[in-house]
Amino acid sequence: MEAKASTMHSHCLEIAMEAHKVVTPPPMSTLQKLKIRLKETFFPDDPLRQFKGQPTKKKFILGAQYIFPILQWGPNYSLKLFKSDIVAGLTIASLAIPQGISYAKLANLPPIVGLYSSFVPPLVYAVLGSSRDLAVGPVSIASLILGSMLRQEVSPSNDPLLFLQLAFSSTFFAGLFQASLGLLRLGFIIDFLSKATLIGFMAGAAIIVSLQQLKSLLGITNFTKQMGLVPVLSSVFRNRKEWSWQTIVMGFCFLVLLLLARNVSMKRPKLFWVSAGAPLVSVIVSTLLVFASKANNHGISVIGKLQEGLNPPSWHMLHFHGSHLGLVMKTGLVTGILSLTEGIAVGRTFAALKDYQVDGNKEMIAIGLMNVVGSSTSCYVTTGAFSRSAVNHNAGAKTAASNIVMSVTVMVTLLLLMPLFQYTPNVVLGAIIVSAVVGLIDIPAAYQIWKVDKFDFIVLLCAFLGVIFISVQDGLAFAVGLSIFKILLQITRPKIVMLGNIPGTHIYRNLHHYKEAVRVPGFLILSIEAPINFANITYLNERILRWIEEYEAKEDSKNQSSLQFVILEMSAVSAIDTSGVSLFKNLRKAMEKKGVELVLVNPLGEVMEKLLKADEAQDFMRPDSLYLTVGEAVASLSSTMKDQSSTM
């Protein structure tokens, strides 16, 4: 079989093959290179391209529209669009009002703060946001993390005013961080939260959020302040005497109702209004039941009287100094990153469905400024929620005006309807939260990750288990650390494969992948499939030399011709540093001692330029050791070998 392959290969080499010259890249100044690198790093979307060739007046208009997207769709707004937006806005308001109250309680904040956070931020986003479908307001994960992180140092029950001040301060720093990422074009930082990390984190957080609602669903008064699975379950069963059967029955009934409504809307998207209206209907019905039966006197706890009126200013409550400054900055950073990741992901998801673009950096600025303004108007961290945005999308929202309609509806509620929530039972708010976070557990996505990449599934599992058994922020940090470790592993241990010739062609492919590929006698052909830098040169040097030793040992055992050429295919080497350049010098010296010649194939522009500058003596960058393809290199070098053997 090997003799046949060798014969076929010899026949292939007899085919005349022109060797193309490897051309050096066009010269560029250091300033030009720096300009290109900075542009690709910070401005890959080239936001200024729309201004090219435009008159001054047009540039001014485009600039205003870029900063304030409302100026793009506002001038062309019509009654037809308004009809769609008002339906969508009223629909998401029916969901935002009960969710706002529920999520504020999840964050250990007064329920009214949740409604405040559904009034001002949507107005800011409608002016600055570029998504037509994003419905903004409080979200479960950010609420949970905000409450749990601040509660580590300050008790919301013993010092509620300080806790509220720290929540507003954390919101300010979250917004400042988010807006800074957008202004400085550093949005790629949030990409360190991989899909696997987010799926595991969201699932774990959903379970923790649901477990926290056992306090409301069972009517427990003395509940643990810890977030882990074990402490929560221990607290639940340790306080069995506090369980209230009235609360359990009411909670079970409304939870089943909410989950059924969610299931109906998932199976039939046209019935989106069923799941959208179910929380508000549950609040209204449960409030009427409690009021009519005086159930608040029989073991069912209620919200109590809520403050009427619009958001009071809170800029004077922000903490920029003192012993808690580190806490609020850390809380703002964590909640800012998570809420930003969720908001941008949701915005891009629905933009793809409607075939329009969402500018990630503009979204960061919009969400950031929304939270900065919110922190001064009694709001806590807000972003685009998936459940609300899905309802907004399905309800037929055409522009960000649906957020304005929602905001106006919440304003009317704050001004006129607050007394109606006095008898709303806490158990129903708990049921609303559980039904909302159930959707965060994405089992099909987790199974898909298991099928595709086992290491990513381990990352997912670490995030999930870390959140459940340790803490929300520690679980997330551990999963992110594991993801970064995976990246470092890929950098320090780059993929390098041995290539063989597919008989009858000049094509060379991975020997382990293509079983029909065969080795070329006298040649060791390797493909490096990663950038070469200081972190991986030791590994590459040792691995290539070991391959040479293995190749020679195998040839000696078969009494075949000795190794004469090592060909490095470099099409996938996109970058190289000064340490990487030294790799080729060391390889050249090591191979000279063995009587083996080093040949490079298709080094890319930047790589070739650096190698040429470093190899002034032309030790390894000679014209006869540079080729455009592996096929050309083998054909040319085989011809040289044949000429040498015939001369001898």
Coordinates of N, CA and C in Angstrom, one line a residue, residues 251-453:
G251 N -50.4 30.6 47.2 CA -49.2 30.7 46.3 C -49.2 29.6 45.3
F252 N -49.6 28.4 45.7 CA -49.6 27.3 44.7 C -50.6 27.6 43.6
C253 N -51.8 28.0 43.9 CA -52.8 28.3 42.9 C -52.3 29.4 41.9
F254 N -51.8 30.5 42.4 CA -51.3 31.5 41.5 C -50.1 31.1 40.7
L255 N -49.2 30.4 41.3 CA -48.0 29.9 40.6 C -48.4 29.0 39.4
V256 N -49.3 28.1 39.7 CA -49.8 27.2 38.6 C -50.4 28.0 37.5
L257 N -51.2 29.0 37.9 CA -51.9 29.9 36.9 C -50.8 30.6 36.0
L258 N -49.8 31.2 36.7 CA -48.8 31.9 35.9 C -48.0 31.0 35.0
L259 N -47.6 29.8 35.5 CA -46.9 28.9 34.7 C -47.7 28.3 33.5
L260 N -49.0 28.1 33.7 CA -49.9 27.7 32.6 C -49.9 28.8 31.6
A261 N -50.1 30.1 32.0 CA -50.2 31.2 31.1 C -48.9 31.3 30.3
R262 N -47.7 31.1 31.0 CA -46.4 31.2 30.3 C -46.3 30.0 29.2
N263 N -46.8 28.9 29.6 CA -46.8 27.7 28.7 C -47.6 27.9 27.4
V264 N -48.8 28.5 27.7 CA -49.7 28.8 26.5 C -49.1 29.8 25.6
S265 N -48.5 30.8 26.1 CA -47.8 31.8 25.2 C -46.6 31.3 24.5
M266 N -45.9 30.4 25.1 CA -44.7 29.8 24.5 C -45.1 28.9 23.3
K267 N -46.2 28.1 23.5 CA -46.7 27.2 22.4 C -47.4 28.0 21.3
R268 N -48.1 29.1 21.7 CA -48.8 29.9 20.7 C -48.4 31.4 20.9
P269 N -47.3 31.8 20.2 CA -46.8 33.2 20.3 C -47.8 34.3 20.1
K270 N -48.9 34.0 19.3 CA -49.9 35.0 19.1 C -50.7 35.3 20.3
L271 N -50.7 34.4 21.3 CA -51.3 34.6 22.5 C -50.4 35.1 23.6
F272 N -49.5 36.0 23.1 CA -48.5 36.5 24.1 C -49.1 37.3 25.2
W273 N -50.3 37.9 24.9 CA -51.0 38.7 25.9 C -51.4 37.9 27.2
V274 N -51.5 36.5 27.0 CA -51.9 35.7 28.1 C -50.8 35.7 29.2
S275 N -49.6 35.5 28.8 CA -48.5 35.5 29.8 C -48.2 36.9 30.3
A276 N -48.4 37.9 29.3 CA -48.1 39.3 29.7 C -49.0 39.8 30.7
G277 N -50.3 39.5 30.6 CA -51.3 40.0 31.5 C -51.5 39.2 32.7
A278 N -51.0 37.9 32.8 CA -51.2 37.1 33.9 C -50.7 37.6 35.2
P279 N -49.5 38.2 35.3 CA -49.0 38.8 36.6 C -49.9 39.9 37.1
L280 N -50.4 40.8 36.2 CA -51.2 41.9 36.7 C -52.6 41.3 37.1
V281 N -53.1 40.4 36.4 CA -54.4 39.8 36.7 C -54.3 39.1 38.1
S282 N -53.1 38.4 38.3 CA -52.9 37.7 39.6 C -52.8 38.7 40.7
V283 N -52.2 39.8 40.5 CA -52.1 40.9 41.5 C -53.5 41.4 41.9
I284 N -54.3 41.7 40.8 CA -55.6 42.3 41.0 C -56.5 41.3 41.8
V285 N -56.5 40.1 41.3 CA -57.4 39.0 41.9 C -57.0 38.7 43.3
S286 N -55.7 38.6 43.5 CA -55.2 38.2 44.9 C -55.5 39.4 45.9
T287 N -55.3 40.6 45.4 CA -55.6 41.8 46.2 C -57.0 41.9 46.6
L288 N -57.9 41.6 45.6 CA -59.4 41.6 45.9 C -59.7 40.5 46.9
L289 N -59.1 39.3 46.7 CA -59.4 38.2 47.7 C -59.0 38.6 49.1
V290 N -57.8 39.1 49.2 CA -57.3 39.4 50.6 C -58.1 40.5 51.2
F291 N -58.5 41.5 50.4 CA -59.3 42.7 50.9 C -60.7 42.2 51.3
A292 N -61.3 41.3 50.5 CA -62.7 40.8 50.8 C -62.7 39.9 52.0
S293 N -61.7 39.0 52.1 CA -61.7 38.0 53.1 C -60.9 38.4 54.4
K294 N -60.3 39.6 54.3 CA -59.4 40.0 55.5 C -58.4 39.0 55.8
A295 N -57.8 38.4 54.7 CA -56.9 37.3 54.8 C -55.6 37.8 55.5
N296 N -55.3 39.1 55.4 CA -54.1 39.7 56.1 C -54.2 39.5 57.6
N297 N -55.4 39.3 58.1 CA -55.5 39.0 59.6 C -55.4 37.5 59.9
H298 N -55.2 36.7 58.8 CA -55.2 35.2 59.0 C -54.0 34.6 58.4
G299 N -52.8 35.3 58.6 CA -51.5 34.6 58.2 C -51.0 35.0 56.9
I300 N -51.7 35.7 56.1 CA -51.2 36.1 54.7 C -50.6 37.5 54.8
S301 N -49.3 37.7 54.6 CA -48.6 39.0 54.7 C -48.9 39.8 53.4
V302 N -49.0 41.1 53.5 CA -49.3 42.0 52.4 C -48.2 43.0 52.3
I303 N -48.2 43.7 51.2 CA -47.2 44.7 50.9 C -47.3 45.9 51.9
G304 N -48.5 46.3 52.1 CA -48.8 47.5 53.0 C -48.9 48.7 52.2
K305 N -49.0 49.8 52.8 CA -49.2 51.1 52.2 C -48.0 51.5 51.4
L306 N -48.1 52.0 50.2 CA -47.0 52.4 49.3 C -47.1 53.9 49.2
Q307 N -46.0 54.6 49.0 CA -45.9 56.0 48.9 C -46.4 56.4 47.5
E308 N -47.3 57.5 47.5 CA -47.8 58.0 46.2 C -46.9 59.1 45.7
G309 N -47.0 59.3 44.4 CA -46.2 60.4 43.8 C -45.1 59.9 42.9
L310 N -44.5 60.8 42.1 CA -43.4 60.5 41.2 C -42.1 60.4 42.0
N311 N -41.1 59.9 41.2 CA -39.7 59.7 41.8 C -39.2 60.9 42.5
P312 N -38.9 60.8 43.8 CA -38.2 61.9 44.4 C -36.7 61.9 44.0
P313 N -36.0 63.1 44.0 CA -34.6 63.1 43.7 C -33.8 62.4 44.7
S314 N -32.7 61.7 44.3 CA -31.9 60.9 45.2 C -30.4 61.2 45.0
W315 N -30.1 62.3 44.3 CA -28.6 62.6 44.1 C -27.9 62.9 45.4
H316 N -28.6 63.4 46.4 CA -28.0 63.7 47.7 C -27.8 62.5 48.5
M317 N -28.3 61.3 48.1 CA -28.1 60.1 48.8 C -27.0 59.2 48.3
L318 N -26.3 59.7 47.3 CA -25.2 58.9 46.7 C -24.0 59.0 47.6
H319 N -23.3 57.9 47.8 CA -22.1 57.8 48.6 C -20.8 57.8 47.7
F320 N -20.0 58.8 47.8 CA -18.8 58.8 47.0 C -17.5 58.7 47.9
H321 N -17.8 58.5 49.2 CA -16.7 58.4 50.2 C -17.2 57.6 51.3
G322 N -16.3 57.3 52.3 CA -16.7 56.5 53.4 C -16.3 55.1 53.3
S323 N -16.6 54.3 54.4 CA -16.2 52.9 54.5 C -16.9 52.0 53.5
H324 N -18.0 52.4 53.0 CA -18.7 51.5 52.0 C -18.5 51.8 50.6
L325 N -17.5 52.7 50.3 CA -17.2 53.1 48.9 C -16.8 51.9 48.1
G326 N -15.9 51.1 48.6 CA -15.4 49.9 47.9 C -16.5 48.9 47.7
L327 N -17.5 48.7 48.6 CA -18.6 47.8 48.4 C -19.5 48.3 47.3
V328 N -19.8 49.6 47.2 CA -20.7 50.0 46.2 C -20.1 50.0 44.8
M329 N -18.7 50.3 44.8 CA -18.0 50.2 43.5 C -18.0 48.7 43.0
K330 N -17.7 47.8 43.9 CA -17.7 46.4 43.5 C -19.1 45.9 43.0
T331 N -20.1 46.3 43.8 CA -21.5 45.9 43.5 C -21.9 46.5 42.1
G332 N -21.5 47.8 41.9 CA -21.8 48.4 40.7 C -21.1 47.8 39.5
L333 N -19.9 47.4 39.7 CA -19.1 46.7 38.6 C -19.8 45.4 38.2
V334 N -20.1 44.5 39.2 CA -20.7 43.2 38.9 C -22.1 43.3 38.3
T335 N -22.9 44.1 38.9 CA -24.3 44.3 38.4 C -24.3 45.0 37.0
G336 N -23.3 45.9 36.9 CA -23.2 46.6 35.6 C -22.9 45.7 34.5
I337 N -21.9 44.9 34.7 CA -21.5 43.9 33.6 C -22.6 43.0 33.3
L338 N -23.2 42.4 34.3 CA -24.3 41.4 34.1 C -25.5 42.0 33.4
S339 N -25.9 43.2 33.9 CA -27.1 43.8 33.2 C -26.8 44.3 31.8
L340 N -25.5 44.7 31.6 CA -25.1 45.2 30.3 C -25.1 44.0 29.3
T341 N -24.6 42.9 29.8 CA -24.5 41.7 28.9 C -25.9 41.2 28.6
E342 N -26.8 41.2 29.5 CA -28.2 40.8 29.3 C -28.9 41.7 28.3
G343 N -28.8 43.0 28.6 CA -29.4 44.0 27.7 C -29.0 44.0 26.3
I344 N -27.7 43.9 26.0 CA -27.2 43.9 24.7 C -27.5 42.6 24.0
A345 N -27.4 41.5 24.7 CA -27.8 40.2 24.1 C -29.2 40.1 23.7
V346 N -30.1 40.7 24.5 CA -31.6 40.7 24.2 C -31.8 41.6 23.0
G347 N -31.2 42.8 23.0 CA -31.4 43.7 21.9 C -30.9 43.1 20.6
R348 N -29.8 42.5 20.6 CA -29.3 41.9 19.4 C -30.1 40.7 18.9
T349 N -30.7 40.0 19.8 CA -31.5 38.8 19.5 C -32.7 39.3 18.7
F350 N -33.4 40.3 19.2 CA -34.6 40.8 18.5 C -34.3 41.6 17.3
A351 N -33.2 42.3 17.3 CA -32.8 43.0 16.1 C -32.5 42.0 14.9
A352 N -31.9 40.9 15.2 CA -31.7 39.8 14.2 C -33.0 39.3 13.6
L353 N -34.0 39.2 14.5 CA -35.4 38.7 14.0 C -36.0 39.7 13.1
K354 N -35.8 41.0 13.3 CA -36.4 42.0 12.5 C -35.5 42.6 11.4
D355 N -34.2 42.0 11.3 CA -33.3 42.4 10.3 C -32.9 43.9 10.4
Y356 N -32.5 44.3 11.6 CA -31.9 45.7 11.7 C -30.7 45.5 12.6
Q357 N -29.9 46.6 12.7 CA -28.6 46.5 13.4 C -28.8 47.3 14.8
V358 N -28.1 46.7 15.8 CA -28.0 47.4 17.1 C -26.6 47.7 17.4
D359 N -26.2 48.9 17.6 CA -24.8 49.3 17.9 C -24.5 49.0 19.3
G360 N -23.6 48.0 19.6 CA -23.3 47.6 20.9 C -22.8 48.7 21.8
N361 N -21.9 49.6 21.2 CA -21.3 50.7 22.0 C -22.3 51.7 22.3
K362 N -23.2 52.0 21.4 CA -24.3 53.0 21.7 C -25.2 52.5 22.7
E363 N -25.5 51.2 22.7 CA -26.3 50.6 23.7 C -25.7 50.7 25.1
M364 N -24.4 50.5 25.2 CA -23.7 50.6 26.5 C -23.8 52.0 27.0
I365 N -23.7 53.0 26.1 CA -23.8 54.4 26.6 C -25.3 54.7 27.0
A366 N -26.2 54.2 26.2 CA -27.7 54.4 26.6 C -28.0 53.8 27.9
I367 N -27.6 52.5 28.1 CA -28.0 51.8 29.3 C -27.2 52.4 30.5
G368 N -25.9 52.8 30.3 CA -25.2 53.5 31.3 C -25.7 54.8 31.8
L369 N -26.1 55.7 30.8 CA -26.7 57.0 31.2 C -28.0 56.8 31.8
M370 N -28.8 55.8 31.4 CA -30.0 55.4 31.9 C -29.9 55.1 33.4
N371 N -28.9 54.4 33.8 CA -28.6 54.1 35.2 C -28.1 55.2 36.0
V372 N -27.2 56.1 35.4 CA -26.7 57.2 36.0 C -27.8 58.2 36.4
V373 N -28.7 58.5 35.4 CA -29.9 59.3 35.7 C -30.8 58.7 36.7
G374 N -31.0 57.3 36.5 CA -31.8 56.6 37.5 C -31.4 56.7 38.9
S375 N -30.0 56.6 39.1 CA -29.5 56.7 40.5 C -29.8 58.0 41.1
S376 N -30.1 59.1 40.4 CA -30.4 60.4 40.9 C -31.9 60.6 41.0
T377 N -32.7 59.6 40.6 CA -34.1 59.7 40.6 C -34.8 58.5 41.3
S378 N -34.1 58.0 42.3 CA -34.6 56.9 43.2 C -34.8 55.6 42.4
C379 N -34.0 55.3 41.5 CA -34.1 54.1 40.7 C -32.8 53.2 41.0
Y380 N -33.0 51.9 40.9 CA -31.8 51.0 41.0 C -31.6 50.4 39.7
V381 N -30.6 49.5 39.6 CA -30.0 49.0 38.3 C -31.2 48.5 37.4
T382 N -31.2 49.0 36.2 CA -32.2 48.5 35.2 C -31.4 48.2 33.9
T383 N -32.1 47.4 33.1 CA -31.6 47.0 31.8 C -32.7 46.4 30.9
G384 N -32.4 45.9 29.8 CA -33.4 45.3 28.9 C -33.7 43.8 29.4
A385 N -34.9 43.6 29.8 CA -35.3 42.2 30.3 C -35.8 41.4 29.1
F386 N -35.4 40.1 29.1 CA -35.8 39.2 28.0 C -37.3 39.0 28.0
S387 N -37.9 38.7 29.2 CA -39.3 38.4 29.2 C -40.2 39.6 28.7
R388 N -39.8 40.8 29.2 CA -40.5 42.0 28.8 C -40.3 42.4 27.4
S389 N -39.1 42.2 26.9 CA -38.7 42.5 25.5 C -39.4 41.5 24.6
A390 N -39.5 40.3 25.0 CA -40.2 39.3 24.2 C -41.7 39.6 24.0
V391 N -42.3 40.1 25.1 CA -43.7 40.5 25.1 C -43.8 41.8 24.2
N392 N -42.9 42.7 24.3 CA -42.9 43.9 23.5 C -42.8 43.6 22.0
H393 N -41.9 42.6 21.7 CA -41.7 42.2 20.3 C -43.0 41.5 19.8
N394 N -43.5 40.6 20.6 CA -44.7 39.9 20.1 C -46.0 40.7 20.0
A395 N -46.0 41.8 20.9 CA -47.1 42.7 20.9 C -47.1 43.7 19.7
G396 N -46.0 43.6 18.9 CA -45.9 44.4 17.7 C -45.3 45.8 17.8
A397 N -44.4 46.0 18.8 CA -43.7 47.3 18.9 C -43.0 47.6 17.7
K398 N -43.1 48.9 17.2 CA -42.4 49.3 16.0 C -41.2 50.2 16.3
T399 N -41.2 50.9 17.4 CA -40.1 51.8 17.8 C -40.0 51.8 19.4
A400 N -39.0 52.6 19.8 CA -38.8 52.7 21.3 C -39.9 53.5 22.0
A401 N -40.8 54.0 21.2 CA -41.9 54.7 21.8 C -42.8 53.8 22.7
S402 N -42.7 52.5 22.5 CA -43.4 51.6 23.4 C -42.9 51.8 24.9
N403 N -41.6 52.1 25.0 CA -41.1 52.3 26.4 C -41.7 53.6 27.0
I404 N -41.9 54.6 26.1 CA -42.6 55.8 26.6 C -44.0 55.6 27.1
V405 N -44.7 54.8 26.3 CA -46.1 54.4 26.7 C -46.1 53.7 28.0
M406 N -45.2 52.7 28.2 CA -45.0 52.0 29.4 C -44.7 53.0 30.6
S407 N -43.8 53.9 30.3 CA -43.4 54.8 31.4 C -44.6 55.7 31.8
V408 N -45.4 56.2 30.8 CA -46.5 57.0 31.2 C -47.6 56.2 32.0
T409 N -47.7 54.9 31.6 CA -48.7 54.1 32.4 C -48.2 53.9 33.8
V410 N -46.9 53.7 34.0 CA -46.4 53.6 35.3 C -46.5 54.9 36.1
M411 N -46.4 56.0 35.4 CA -46.5 57.3 36.0 C -48.0 57.5 36.5
V412 N -48.9 57.1 35.7 CA -50.3 57.2 36.2 C -50.5 56.3 37.4
T413 N -49.9 55.1 37.4 CA -50.0 54.2 38.5 C -49.4 54.9 39.8
L414 N -48.3 55.5 39.6 CA -47.6 56.1 40.8 C -48.4 57.3 41.3
L415 N -49.1 58.0 40.5 CA -49.9 59.2 40.9 C -51.2 58.8 41.5
L416 N -51.9 57.8 40.9 CA -53.3 57.6 41.2 C -53.6 56.2 41.8
L417 N -52.8 55.2 41.5 CA -53.3 53.8 41.8 C -52.6 53.2 43.0
M418 N -51.6 53.9 43.6 CA -50.8 53.2 44.7 C -51.6 52.6 45.8
P419 N -52.7 53.3 46.3 CA -53.5 52.8 47.4 C -54.0 51.4 47.1
L420 N -54.2 51.1 45.8 CA -54.8 49.8 45.4 C -53.9 48.6 45.7
F421 N -52.6 48.8 45.9 CA -51.7 47.8 46.1 C -51.5 47.5 47.6
Q422 N -52.2 48.2 48.5 CA -51.9 48.0 49.9 C -52.2 46.6 50.4
Y423 N -53.2 45.9 49.8 CA -53.5 44.6 50.2 C -53.0 43.5 49.3
T424 N -52.1 43.8 48.4 CA -51.5 42.8 47.6 C -50.6 41.9 48.4
P425 N -50.9 40.6 48.3 CA -50.1 39.6 49.2 C -48.7 39.4 48.7
N426 N -47.8 39.2 49.5 CA -46.4 39.0 49.2 C -46.2 37.7 48.5
V427 N -47.1 36.7 48.8 CA -47.0 35.4 48.2 C -47.2 35.4 46.7
V428 N -48.0 36.3 46.2 CA -48.3 36.4 44.8 C -47.1 37.1 44.1
L429 N -46.4 38.0 44.8 CA -45.2 38.6 44.2 C -44.1 37.5 44.1
G430 N -44.0 36.6 45.1 CA -43.1 35.5 45.0 C -43.4 34.6 43.9
A431 N -44.7 34.3 43.6 CA -45.1 33.4 42.5 C -44.7 34.1 41.2
I432 N -44.9 35.4 41.1 CA -44.6 36.1 39.9 C -43.1 36.0 39.6
I433 N -42.2 36.2 40.6 CA -40.8 36.1 40.4 C -40.4 34.7 39.9
V434 N -41.0 33.6 40.6 CA -40.6 32.3 40.2 C -41.0 32.0 38.8
S435 N -42.2 32.4 38.4 CA -42.7 32.1 37.0 C -41.8 32.9 36.0
A436 N -41.3 34.1 36.4 CA -40.4 34.8 35.5 C -39.0 34.2 35.3
V437 N -38.4 33.7 36.4 CA -37.1 33.2 36.3 C -37.0 31.8 35.8
V438 N -38.1 31.1 35.7 CA -38.1 29.7 35.2 C -37.5 29.7 33.8
G439 N -37.8 30.7 33.0 CA -37.4 30.8 31.7 C -35.9 31.0 31.5
L440 N -35.2 31.3 32.6 CA -33.7 31.4 32.6 C -33.0 30.1 32.6
I441 N -33.7 29.0 32.9 CA -33.1 27.7 32.9 C -33.3 27.1 31.5
D442 N -32.2 27.1 30.7 CA -32.2 26.7 29.3 C -31.6 25.3 29.2
I443 N -32.3 24.2 29.4 CA -31.8 22.9 29.4 C -31.4 22.5 27.9
P444 N -32.2 22.8 26.9 CA -31.7 22.4 25.5 C -30.4 23.1 25.2
A445 N -30.2 24.3 25.6 CA -28.9 25.0 25.3 C -27.8 24.3 26.0
A446 N -28.0 23.9 27.2 CA -27.0 23.2 28.0 C -26.6 21.8 27.4
Y447 N -27.6 21.1 26.9 CA -27.4 19.8 26.2 C -26.6 20.0 24.9
Q448 N -26.9 21.1 24.2 CA -26.2 21.4 23.0 C -24.7 21.7 23.2
I449 N -24.5 22.4 24.3 CA -23.1 22.7 24.7 C -22.4 21.4 25.1
W450 N -23.1 20.5 25.8 CA -22.5 19.2 26.1 C -22.1 18.4 24.9
K451 N -22.9 18.4 23.8 CA -22.7 17.7 22.6 C -21.5 18.3 21.8
V452 N -21.4 19.6 21.8 CA -20.4 20.3 21.0 C -19.0 20.4 21.7
D453 N -19.0 20.8 23.0 CA -17.7 21.1 23.6 C -17.8 20.7 25.1

